[in-house]
C-alpha atoms as one frame of an Amber mdcrd trajectory, in Angstrom:
protein
  -8.679  24.017  -4.290  -6.121  25.322  -6.747  -5.996  28.764  -5.085  -4.355
  27.421  -1.926  -3.194  23.926  -2.903  -2.921  21.829  -6.049  -5.617  21.121
  -8.581  -8.269  18.544  -7.745  -7.168  15.006  -8.561  -8.918  11.661  -8.750
  -8.140   8.049  -9.554 -10.240   4.910 -10.032 -10.676   2.553  -7.072 -10.742
  -0.975  -8.446 -10.006  -3.269  -5.498 -12.030  -3.978  -2.365  -9.098  -3.459
   0.003  -8.294  -0.120  -1.608 -11.928   0.923  -1.303 -12.026   0.014   2.381
  -8.781   1.913   2.923 -10.130   4.967   1.098 -13.224   4.992   3.327 -11.009
   4.848   6.428  -8.831   7.609   4.973 -11.856   9.832   4.339 -13.162   9.138
   7.842  -9.832  10.285   9.300  -9.513  13.462   7.221 -11.753  15.750   9.323
 -10.099  14.492  12.513  -6.618  15.199  11.156  -7.832  18.619   9.983  -9.232
  19.265  13.497 -12.735  19.755  12.172 -14.116  17.072  14.489 -12.813  15.027
  17.440 -13.882  11.698  15.901 -15.042  10.563  12.447 -18.642  10.077  13.577
 -18.757  13.623  14.984 -18.177  15.092  11.517 -21.579  15.930  10.046 -20.503
  15.598   6.413 -18.866  12.165   6.571 -20.356   8.708   6.188 -19.278   7.509
   9.650 -21.886   9.741  11.268 -24.724   7.896   9.503 -23.479   4.530  10.664
 -23.083   5.849  14.209 -26.534   7.451  14.322 -28.263   4.592  12.556 -30.233
   6.947  10.301 -29.406   7.633   6.669 -30.704  10.039   4.027 -32.345   8.461
   0.953 -29.305   9.109  -1.243 -26.791   7.442   1.084 -25.498   4.146  -0.332
 -24.679   1.433   2.197 -24.426  -1.705   0.070 -20.630  -1.984  -0.145 -19.859
  -1.239   3.495 -22.829  -3.314   4.594 -21.580  -6.264   2.562 -18.112  -5.918
   4.070 -19.700  -5.852   7.537 -21.516  -9.121   7.000 -24.798  -7.741   5.705
 -25.381  -5.134   8.391 -27.211  -1.865   7.734 -27.101   1.398   9.715 -29.305
   1.092  12.787 -29.008  -2.686  13.025 -27.779  -4.105  16.344 -24.004  -4.000
  16.398 -23.711  -2.128  13.097 -21.669   0.767  14.451 -19.431  -1.544  16.479
 -18.798  -3.601  13.325 -18.042  -0.420  11.382 -15.446   0.635  13.938 -13.887
  -2.837  14.050 -13.436  -2.628  10.289 -12.266   0.934   9.836 -10.718   2.212
  13.076  -7.608  -0.043  12.875  -6.980   1.080   9.290  -6.783   4.785  10.113
  -3.453   6.431  10.786  -0.444   8.116   9.202   0.705   4.987   7.387  -2.645
   4.623   5.656  -2.448   8.306   4.709   1.010   7.704   3.233  -0.226   4.730
   1.218  -3.388   6.423  -0.080  -1.529   9.574  -1.090   1.182   7.528  -2.825
  -1.522   5.699  -4.751  -3.192   9.019  -5.569   0.016  10.093  -7.273  -0.504
   7.305  -9.789  -2.994   8.551 -12.367  -2.641   5.696 -14.869  -4.992   2.746
 -15.228  -2.585  -0.019 -14.205  -4.517  -2.988 -12.763  -4.479  -2.897  -8.976
  -2.860  -6.086  -7.585  -3.755  -5.342  -3.948  -6.626  -7.806  -3.448  -4.708
 -10.613  -5.130  -1.466 -10.014  -3.248  -2.944  -9.736   0.238  -4.832 -13.007
  -0.157  -2.268 -14.738  -2.364  -0.361 -17.921  -1.744   3.439 -17.484  -1.638
   3.946 -18.759  -5.177   1.634 -16.082  -6.559   3.460 -13.347  -4.683   6.741
 -14.734  -6.039   5.355 -14.737  -9.595   4.359 -11.086  -9.120   7.868 -10.241
  -7.908   9.385 -11.966 -10.933   7.140  -9.950 -13.266   8.223  -6.769 -11.526
  11.880  -7.759 -11.818  11.458  -8.320 -15.540  10.682  -4.601 -15.806  13.876
  -3.523 -14.058  14.499  -0.747 -16.587  10.980   0.663 -16.504  10.787   4.421
 -16.038   8.118   4.270 -13.335   7.490   1.813 -10.505   4.152   0.071 -10.120
   1.227   1.134  -7.981   2.119   0.994  -4.254   0.642  -1.865  -2.249   2.271
  -1.140   1.139   3.559   2.086   2.687   7.328   2.585   2.738   7.642   2.581
   6.544   6.038  -0.857   6.771   8.332  -2.184   4.036  11.351  -0.844   5.921
  10.210  -2.507   9.154   9.763  -5.847   7.403  13.194  -5.527   5.807  14.803
  -4.614   9.135  13.244  -7.701  10.728  14.082 -10.097   7.898  17.011  -8.527
   6.082  19.550 -10.229   8.326  18.474 -13.527   6.759  19.853 -12.347   3.412
  23.546 -13.123   3.524  26.262 -13.034   0.951  27.159 -10.685  -1.834  27.043
 -10.508  -5.600  29.247  -8.873  -8.196  27.897  -7.353 -11.369  29.665  -7.107
 -14.682  31.722  -4.253 -13.290  32.343  -2.523 -10.003  32.698  -3.879  -6.473
  30.786  -6.732  -4.910  27.558  -5.671  -3.207  25.848  -7.201  -0.180  22.557
  -8.908  -0.978  20.638  -7.393   1.948  20.815  -3.771   0.716  20.013  -4.986
  -2.798  16.780  -6.537  -1.535  15.953  -3.350   0.362  16.004  -1.286  -2.837
  13.867  -3.838  -4.675  11.259  -4.115  -1.927  10.907  -0.354  -1.630  10.429
  -0.069  -5.372   8.090  -3.030  -5.860   5.961  -2.831  -2.711   6.037   0.879
  -1.851   6.198   2.079  -5.460   9.131   4.412  -4.810  11.044   5.866  -7.746
  14.797   5.399  -7.921  15.411   9.018  -6.920  13.186   8.623  -3.844  14.949
   5.399  -2.879  18.345   7.027  -3.385  17.406   9.915  -1.132  15.965   7.615
   1.519  19.015   5.334   1.579  21.591   8.073   0.954  22.918   6.492  -2.224
  23.100   7.716  -5.807  20.333   7.191  -8.346  22.672   5.055 -10.434  23.505
   2.885  -7.413  19.774   2.340  -6.771  19.322   1.232 -10.381  22.330  -1.096
 -10.229  21.051  -2.722  -7.048  17.636  -3.339  -8.588  19.154  -4.925 -11.700
  21.261  -7.196  -9.508  18.094  -8.094  -7.597  16.320  -9.023 -10.830  19.072
 -11.479 -11.748  19.419 -12.833  -8.220  15.674 -13.425  -7.841  15.753 -15.941
 -10.689  19.139 -17.503 -10.010  19.381 -17.773  -6.227  16.578 -19.744  -4.518
  17.704 -18.758  -1.011  17.690 -15.070  -1.917  14.298 -15.405  -3.609  12.841
 -17.154  -0.547  14.149 -14.444   1.798  12.736 -11.643  -0.386   9.412 -13.432
  -0.575   9.329 -13.828   3.202   9.963 -10.102   3.710   7.378  -9.152   1.080
   4.812 -11.434   2.694   5.569  -9.949   6.118   5.167  -6.400   4.770   1.852
  -7.234   3.116   0.584  -8.917   6.277   1.698  -6.034   8.481   0.320  -3.385
   6.148  -3.069  -5.047   5.826  -3.344  -7.265   8.894  -5.832  -4.885  10.463
  -8.558  -6.919   8.833  -8.626 -10.079   6.699  -9.060  -9.526   2.979 -12.668
  -9.263   1.740 -14.221 -12.534   0.680 -15.088 -12.936  -2.993
């Protein structure tokens, strides 16, 4: 509580993938706090009811049950299905993503379900919309943790060759420009956080993003490379389970 930490905070959960991630995050909390060795061993969490197969009257199972193919606690294979769904999601990267999303208290529509299941052209359209807001004061809601974005960029950034020159200043390599944009768009990092992470100035981070916005529309090869990295980051960040079916 506010005596030892910050004030209580909350945010709406409006996408199925986010909801599944939040459940996995809550399952992992008592383990990370060393209150229990495993999620199901914690008496006050939902995992214990799925593991035991017995639930109190107030315990709602419809959402998780639907995501597990219609299973209910106590049904054959229910606990194994629960662990297949949630165990791969747990970990420090999920914690990073959930806590970054918690920092966003506005009611911006959550694009997570659409992006994870989207065809490449829809992801590209989303990136173009983000680029159109290059001068916005805040980034959008995070959809992938920063470490996963960095890994995808490291793997695919070498495909982005060439450089671009703005209206003033030196020419800048396209690879580092894409890195700034991907961290801002996918991980939701502010310019100051990106600057600190990449050891550049805030103004340089802003310049690189503006160059990205222009390049995304005017350079098909650059756009294709950015899309490939974004798709790889989304797949890596959420590959632990296929997106929920509508």
